[in-house]
């Protein structure tokens, strides 16, 4: 966790990171020698539908580029024949934890011990999503009744929300995580800015409610009326009236799902002015 702490310091904690000139950023990408310093990447599959892994794969040639130049896939039960969790730089965890299944509980704890950065990939890992409402009764495993988001059992560093998250978002986070771990000072600062809102989501965990969505997104003029929050609410506490979400607060169970699903909740004001430079960096990295 020492490295992660230094990353958090690089991000400046509460303080804003120093601005990075776009020219410098592009230069910095050209200087990078990714092949020599590949990071160890793992995919840990808990109780989920594998949709997030499919979204990773939907990067097509982009995924090949990532695995060629930036990351070695050292653990992935679906794609690699490795049975024991190895040391990893970045662990992408898909799915929630079934707390009646000792193996799953041990697996997530082991993942935390052996990973520098733990990423909750998708809404099941981040918020429990639909598994939060599973109540057992499945033919082969009727004892499996309760599922928790991984943040309820371990510290999580980054959330990538979505059901599933978009391939583009996963790719961007992968490139930025690489720069955070292996980049020069400018690259680290920029990656820190990009990841800051996703780290803030992880810090907030599942405590958000509709009022947070109202305060941080709708009242800031950021809502684009996409309806994702309403679709993600497990208790149908959100409806759409006149193109904008309306919450029934007495129904809200404060699960945080709408907040994490909203594409504007992790689009903060620190990142907006940097977005062009970030896009250039990512495009440069994927060439
Ligand atoms: Fe949002 Fe619905 Fe969860 Fe409340 S219950 S936090 S409105 S998703
Ligand atoms: Fe607005 Fe976010 Fe809900 Fe979309 S998900 S309607 S942007 S609050």
CSV table of C-alpha atoms and ligand atoms in Angstrom, one decimal:
chain,number,residue,atom,x,y,z
A,1,UNK,CA,0.0,0.0,0.0
A,2,UNK,CA,3.1,2.3,0.2
A,3,UNK,CA,2.9,3.0,-3.5
A,4,UNK,CA,-0.8,3.7,-3.4
A,5,UNK,CA,-0.2,6.2,-0.6
A,6,UNK,CA,2.4,8.0,-2.7
A,7,UNK,CA,0.0,8.0,-5.5
A,8,UNK,CA,-2.6,9.6,-3.3
A,9,UNK,CA,0.0,12.2,-2.2
A,10,UNK,CA,0.7,12.8,-5.9
A,11,UNK,CA,-3.0,13.5,-6.3
A,12,UNK,CA,-2.7,16.0,-3.5
A,13,UNK,CA,-5.4,14.6,-1.3
A,14,UNK,CA,-7.6,17.6,-0.7
A,15,UNK,CA,-5.3,20.0,-2.5
A,16,UNK,CA,-5.6,20.4,-6.2
A,17,UNK,CA,-2.7,18.8,-8.3
A,18,UNK,CA,-0.6,21.3,-10.2
A,19,UNK,CA,-1.9,22.0,-13.7
A,20,UNK,CA,-0.1,20.0,-16.5
A,21,UNK,CA,0.5,21.7,-19.8
A,22,UNK,CA,-1.0,19.7,-22.8
A,23,UNK,CA,2.3,19.9,-24.7
A,24,UNK,CA,4.2,18.4,-21.9
A,25,UNK,CA,1.7,15.6,-21.5
A,26,UNK,CA,2.0,14.6,-25.2
A,27,UNK,CA,5.8,14.8,-24.9
A,28,UNK,CA,5.6,12.7,-21.8
A,29,UNK,CA,3.7,9.9,-23.6
A,30,UNK,CA,6.3,9.8,-26.3
A,31,UNK,CA,9.0,9.4,-23.7
A,32,UNK,CA,7.3,6.4,-22.1
A,33,UNK,CA,8.9,3.0,-22.6
A,34,UNK,CA,5.9,0.8,-21.7
A,35,UNK,CA,7.2,-2.6,-22.7
A,36,UNK,CA,10.0,-2.6,-20.2
A,37,UNK,CA,7.8,-1.8,-17.3
A,38,UNK,CA,4.6,-3.7,-17.7
A,39,UNK,CA,2.4,-3.9,-14.7
A,40,UNK,CA,0.9,-7.1,-13.3
A,41,UNK,CA,-2.8,-7.1,-13.9
A,42,UNK,CA,-5.4,-9.6,-12.5
A,43,UNK,CA,-9.1,-10.2,-13.0
A,44,UNK,CA,-10.8,-11.6,-9.9
A,45,UNK,CA,-14.2,-13.1,-10.6
A,46,UNK,CA,-16.7,-13.2,-7.7
A,47,UNK,CA,-20.5,-13.3,-7.9
A,48,UNK,CA,-21.2,-11.5,-11.2
A,49,UNK,CA,-22.4,-12.4,-14.7
A,50,UNK,CA,-19.1,-12.0,-16.5
A,51,UNK,CA,-20.6,-9.0,-18.3
A,52,UNK,CA,-17.7,-6.7,-17.1
A,53,UNK,CA,-15.1,-9.1,-18.5
A,54,UNK,CA,-17.0,-9.1,-21.8
A,55,UNK,CA,-16.8,-5.3,-21.7
A,56,UNK,CA,-13.0,-5.5,-21.1
A,57,UNK,CA,-12.8,-7.8,-24.2
A,58,UNK,CA,-15.0,-5.4,-26.2
A,59,UNK,CA,-11.9,-3.2,-26.5
A,60,UNK,CA,-10.9,-5.7,-29.2
A,61,UNK,CA,-7.5,-4.5,-30.6
A,62,UNK,CA,-7.3,-2.0,-27.8
A,63,UNK,CA,-7.1,-4.9,-25.3
A,64,UNK,CA,-4.4,-6.6,-27.3
A,65,UNK,CA,-2.5,-3.3,-27.3
A,66,UNK,CA,-2.9,-3.0,-23.5
A,67,UNK,CA,-1.7,-6.6,-23.0
A,68,UNK,CA,1.2,-6.2,-25.4
A,69,UNK,CA,2.6,-2.9,-24.1
A,70,UNK,CA,1.3,-2.1,-20.6
A,71,UNK,CA,0.1,-5.1,-18.6
A,72,UNK,CA,0.7,-8.8,-18.1
A,73,UNK,CA,-2.5,-10.6,-17.3
A,74,UNK,CA,-1.2,-12.7,-14.4
A,75,UNK,CA,-4.5,-13.9,-13.0
A,76,UNK,CA,-7.9,-14.5,-14.7
A,77,UNK,CA,-9.8,-17.7,-14.1
A,78,UNK,CA,-11.6,-17.3,-17.4
A,79,UNK,CA,-8.6,-16.6,-19.6
A,80,UNK,CA,-5.4,-17.8,-17.8
A,81,UNK,CA,-4.6,-21.1,-16.2
A,82,UNK,CA,-3.5,-19.8,-12.8
A,83,UNK,CA,-5.4,-21.1,-9.8
A,84,UNK,CA,-3.8,-19.1,-6.9
A,85,UNK,CA,-3.9,-15.4,-6.5
A,86,UNK,CA,-0.4,-14.0,-7.3
A,87,UNK,CA,1.1,-10.6,-6.3
A,88,UNK,CA,-0.6,-8.0,-8.6
A,89,UNK,CA,-0.1,-4.3,-9.3
A,90,UNK,CA,-3.7,-3.8,-10.2
A,91,UNK,CA,-6.6,-6.2,-9.4
A,92,UNK,CA,-9.9,-5.7,-11.3
A,93,UNK,CA,-12.5,-7.3,-9.1
A,94,UNK,CA,-15.8,-8.2,-10.8
A,95,UNK,CA,-18.9,-9.3,-8.8
A,96,UNK,CA,-19.9,-9.0,-5.2
A,97,UNK,CA,-19.0,-11.3,-2.3
A,98,UNK,CA,-21.3,-14.1,-1.2
A,99,UNK,CA,-20.8,-14.0,2.6
A,100,UNK,CA,-22.0,-17.6,3.0
A,101,UNK,CA,-19.2,-18.8,0.7
A,102,UNK,CA,-15.9,-18.9,2.8
A,103,UNK,CA,-13.9,-19.2,-0.4
A,104,UNK,CA,-15.2,-15.9,-1.8
A,105,UNK,CA,-14.6,-14.1,1.5
A,106,UNK,CA,-11.0,-15.5,1.6
A,107,UNK,CA,-10.5,-14.6,-2.0
A,108,UNK,CA,-11.3,-11.0,-1.6
A,109,UNK,CA,-9.1,-10.6,1.5
A,110,UNK,CA,-6.3,-12.4,-0.3
A,111,UNK,CA,-6.7,-10.0,-3.3
A,112,UNK,CA,-6.4,-7.0,-1.0
A,113,UNK,CA,-3.2,-8.4,0.6
A,114,UNK,CA,-1.5,-9.1,-2.7
A,115,UNK,CA,-2.6,-6.1,-4.8
A,116,UNK,CA,-1.2,-2.6,-4.8
A,117,UNK,CA,-4.4,-1.2,-6.3
A,118,UNK,CA,-7.8,-2.8,-6.0
A,119,UNK,CA,-10.4,-1.7,-8.5
A,120,UNK,CA,-14.1,-2.5,-8.2
A,121,UNK,CA,-15.0,-3.3,-11.8
A,122,UNK,CA,-18.7,-2.7,-12.3
A,123,UNK,CA,-21.8,-2.1,-10.2
A,124,UNK,CA,-21.9,-5.5,-8.5
A,125,UNK,CA,-18.4,-5.1,-7.0
A,126,UNK,CA,-19.0,-1.4,-6.3
A,127,UNK,CA,-22.6,-1.4,-5.0
A,128,UNK,CA,-23.9,-5.0,-4.9
A,129,UNK,CA,-26.2,-4.1,-7.8
A,130,UNK,CA,-28.8,-6.9,-8.4
A,131,UNK,CA,-27.0,-9.4,-6.2
A,132,UNK,CA,-27.9,-7.2,-3.2
A,133,UNK,CA,-31.4,-8.5,-3.6
A,134,UNK,CA,-30.6,-12.2,-4.1
A,135,UNK,CA,-32.2,-14.3,-1.5
A,136,UNK,CA,-31.0,-17.8,-2.2
A,137,UNK,CA,-33.0,-20.7,-3.4
A,138,UNK,CA,-30.9,-21.5,-6.4
A,139,UNK,CA,-30.9,-25.2,-7.1
A,140,UNK,CA,-27.3,-26.0,-6.6
A,141,UNK,CA,-26.4,-23.5,-3.9
A,142,UNK,CA,-29.5,-22.7,-1.9
A,143,UNK,CA,-27.3,-21.6,1.1
A,144,UNK,CA,-26.0,-18.6,-0.9
A,145,UNK,CA,-28.3,-15.9,0.3
A,146,UNK,CA,-26.4,-12.7,1.0
A,147,UNK,CA,-24.1,-10.7,-1.2
A,148,UNK,CA,-22.1,-7.6,-0.3
A,149,UNK,CA,-20.1,-5.1,-2.4
A,150,UNK,CA,-16.4,-5.6,-2.0
A,151,UNK,CA,-16.0,-2.3,-0.2
A,152,UNK,CA,-17.9,-3.8,2.8
A,153,UNK,CA,-15.1,-6.3,3.3
A,154,UNK,CA,-11.9,-4.6,2.2
A,155,UNK,CA,-10.5,-1.1,1.3
A,156,UNK,CA,-11.1,-0.4,-2.4
A,157,UNK,CA,-9.0,2.2,-4.2
A,158,UNK,CA,-11.0,2.9,-7.4
A,159,UNK,CA,-14.5,2.2,-8.5
A,160,UNK,CA,-15.4,1.7,-12.2
A,161,UNK,CA,-19.2,1.8,-12.0
A,162,UNK,CA,-21.6,0.6,-14.6
A,163,UNK,CA,-23.5,-2.6,-15.5
A,164,UNK,CA,-21.3,-3.2,-17.3
A,165,UNK,CA,-18.9,-0.3,-17.4
A,166,UNK,CA,-18.2,0.9,-21.0
A,167,UNK,CA,-15.2,-0.6,-22.7
A,168,UNK,CA,-13.9,2.9,-23.2
A,169,UNK,CA,-14.0,3.7,-19.5
A,170,UNK,CA,-12.2,0.5,-18.6
A,171,UNK,CA,-9.5,1.1,-21.2
A,172,UNK,CA,-9.0,4.7,-20.0
A,173,UNK,CA,-8.7,3.6,-16.4
A,174,UNK,CA,-6.2,0.9,-17.4
A,175,UNK,CA,-4.0,3.4,-19.2
A,176,UNK,CA,-4.2,5.9,-16.4
A,177,UNK,CA,-3.5,3.2,-13.8
A,178,UNK,CA,-0.4,2.3,-15.8
A,179,UNK,CA,0.8,5.9,-15.9
A,180,UNK,CA,0.1,6.3,-12.2
A,181,UNK,CA,2.3,3.3,-11.4
A,182,UNK,CA,5.0,3.7,-14.1
A,183,UNK,CA,4.8,7.2,-15.6
A,184,UNK,CA,7.0,10.2,-14.9
A,185,UNK,CA,5.9,13.0,-12.6
A,186,UNK,CA,3.7,14.8,-15.1
A,187,UNK,CA,2.0,11.6,-16.1
A,188,UNK,CA,1.4,10.6,-12.5
A,189,UNK,CA,-0.2,14.0,-11.8
A,190,UNK,CA,-2.4,13.8,-14.8
A,191,UNK,CA,-3.5,10.2,-14.1
A,192,UNK,CA,-4.2,11.3,-10.5
A,193,UNK,CA,-6.5,13.9,-11.8
A,194,UNK,CA,-8.3,11.5,-14.0
A,195,UNK,CA,-8.7,8.9,-11.4
A,196,UNK,CA,-9.5,11.2,-8.5
A,197,UNK,CA,-13.3,11.1,-9.0
A,198,UNK,CA,-13.3,7.3,-9.3
A,199,UNK,CA,-11.2,7.1,-6.1
A,200,UNK,CA,-13.6,9.5,-4.4
A,201,UNK,CA,-16.5,7.1,-5.4
A,202,UNK,CA,-14.5,4.3,-3.7
A,203,UNK,CA,-14.0,6.4,-0.6
A,204,UNK,CA,-17.7,7.2,-0.5
A,205,UNK,CA,-18.5,3.5,-0.8
A,206,UNK,CA,-22.2,2.6,-0.8
A,207,UNK,CA,-23.3,5.5,1.4
A,208,UNK,CA,-24.7,7.8,-1.3
A,209,UNK,CA,-28.4,8.5,-1.5
A,210,UNK,CA,-30.6,10.3,-4.0
A,211,UNK,CA,-30.0,13.6,-2.2
A,212,UNK,CA,-26.3,13.3,-3.1
A,213,UNK,CA,-27.2,12.8,-6.7
A,214,UNK,CA,-29.4,15.9,-6.4
A,215,UNK,CA,-26.7,18.0,-4.7
A,216,UNK,CA,-23.6,16.9,-6.8
A,217,UNK,CA,-25.1,16.4,-10.2
A,218,UNK,CA,-28.6,17.8,-10.8
A,219,UNK,CA,-28.2,21.0,-8.8
A,220,UNK,CA,-24.8,21.6,-10.4
A,221,UNK,CA,-26.4,21.6,-13.9
A,222,UNK,CA,-24.6,18.4,-14.9
A,223,UNK,CA,-27.6,16.2,-15.4
A,224,UNK,CA,-28.2,15.3,-19.0
A,225,UNK,CA,-31.4,13.4,-18.4
A,226,UNK,CA,-30.1,10.1,-19.6
A,227,UNK,CA,-32.2,8.1,-17.1
A,228,UNK,CA,-29.4,5.8,-16.0
A,229,UNK,CA,-30.0,6.6,-12.3
A,230,UNK,CA,-33.7,5.6,-12.6
A,231,UNK,CA,-32.8,2.4,-14.3
A,232,UNK,CA,-30.2,1.5,-11.7
A,233,UNK,CA,-32.4,2.1,-8.6
A,234,UNK,CA,-33.3,-1.3,-7.2
A,235,UNK,CA,-36.4,-0.1,-5.4
A,236,UNK,CA,-37.8,2.2,-8.1
A,237,UNK,CA,-37.4,5.3,-6.0
A,238,UNK,CA,-36.5,7.4,-9.0
A,239,UNK,CA,-38.8,8.3,-11.8
A,240,UNK,CA,-38.3,10.7,-14.8
A,241,UNK,CA,-40.5,13.7,-15.0
A,242,UNK,CA,-40.0,16.3,-17.8
A,243,UNK,CA,-36.6,14.7,-18.7
A,244,UNK,CA,-35.1,15.0,-15.2
A,245,UNK,CA,-35.0,12.5,-12.4
A,246,UNK,CA,-37.3,12.8,-9.4
A,247,UNK,CA,-36.6,10.9,-6.2
A,248,UNK,CA,-39.1,9.5,-3.7
A,249,UNK,CA,-37.0,9.9,-0.6
A,250,UNK,CA,-39.1,7.7,1.6
A,251,UNK,CA,-38.5,4.8,-0.7
A,252,UNK,CA,-34.7,5.4,-1.0
A,253,UNK,CA,-32.7,2.7,0.9
A,254,UNK,CA,-29.4,4.7,0.4
A,255,UNK,CA,-27.6,2.0,-1.5
A,256,UNK,CA,-25.5,4.4,-3.6
A,257,UNK,CA,-26.4,2.6,-6.9
A,258,UNK,CA,-27.8,5.7,-8.7
A,259,UNK,CA,-24.8,7.8,-7.7
A,260,UNK,CA,-22.3,5.4,-9.0
A,261,UNK,CA,-24.3,4.6,-12.2
A,262,UNK,CA,-24.7,8.3,-13.1
A,263,UNK,CA,-22.1,9.1,-15.8
A,264,UNK,CA,-21.8,12.7,-14.5
A,265,UNK,CA,-21.1,11.8,-10.8
A,266,UNK,CA,-17.5,11.1,-11.7
A,267,UNK,CA,-17.0,13.9,-14.1
A,268,UNK,CA,-15.8,16.6,-11.8
A,269,UNK,CA,-14.7,20.2,-12.4
A,270,UNK,CA,-11.0,19.3,-11.9
A,271,UNK,CA,-11.1,17.0,-14.8
A,272,UNK,CA,-13.3,18.9,-17.3
A,273,UNK,CA,-10.5,21.5,-18.3
A,274,UNK,CA,-8.0,18.6,-18.6
A,275,UNK,CA,-10.2,16.4,-20.7
A,276,UNK,CA,-8.7,17.2,-24.1
A,277,UNK,CA,-5.2,16.6,-22.8
A,278,UNK,CA,-6.3,13.3,-21.2
A,279,UNK,CA,-7.9,12.2,-24.5
A,280,UNK,CA,-4.6,13.0,-26.3
A,281,UNK,CA,-2.6,11.0,-23.8
A,282,UNK,CA,-4.9,8.0,-24.1
A,283,UNK,CA,-5.0,8.2,-27.9
A,284,UNK,CA,-1.2,8.4,-27.9
A,285,UNK,CA,-0.9,5.4,-25.6
A,286,UNK,CA,-3.1,3.3,-27.8
A,287,UNK,CA,-1.3,4.0,-31.1
B,1,LIG,FE1,-30.3,5.9,-5.4
B,1,LIG,FE2,-32.5,4.2,-5.4
B,1,LIG,FE3,-30.3,3.5,-4.1
B,1,LIG,FE4,-31.8,5.5,-3.2
B,1,LIG,S1,-32.4,3.4,-3.4
B,1,LIG,S2,-29.5,5.5,-3.3
B,1,LIG,S3,-32.5,6.5,-5.1
B,1,LIG,S4,-30.5,3.8,-6.3
B,2,LIG,FE1,-29.1,12.9,-14.8
B,2,LIG,FE2,-27.1,11.3,-13.9
B,2,LIG,FE3,-29.6,10.5,-13.7
B,2,LIG,FE4,-28.4,10.6,-16.1
B,2,LIG,S1,-27.9,9.3,-14.4
B,2,LIG,S2,-30.5,11.4,-15.5
B,2,LIG,S3,-27.1,12.4,-15.8
B,2,LIG,S4,-28.7,12.3,-12.6
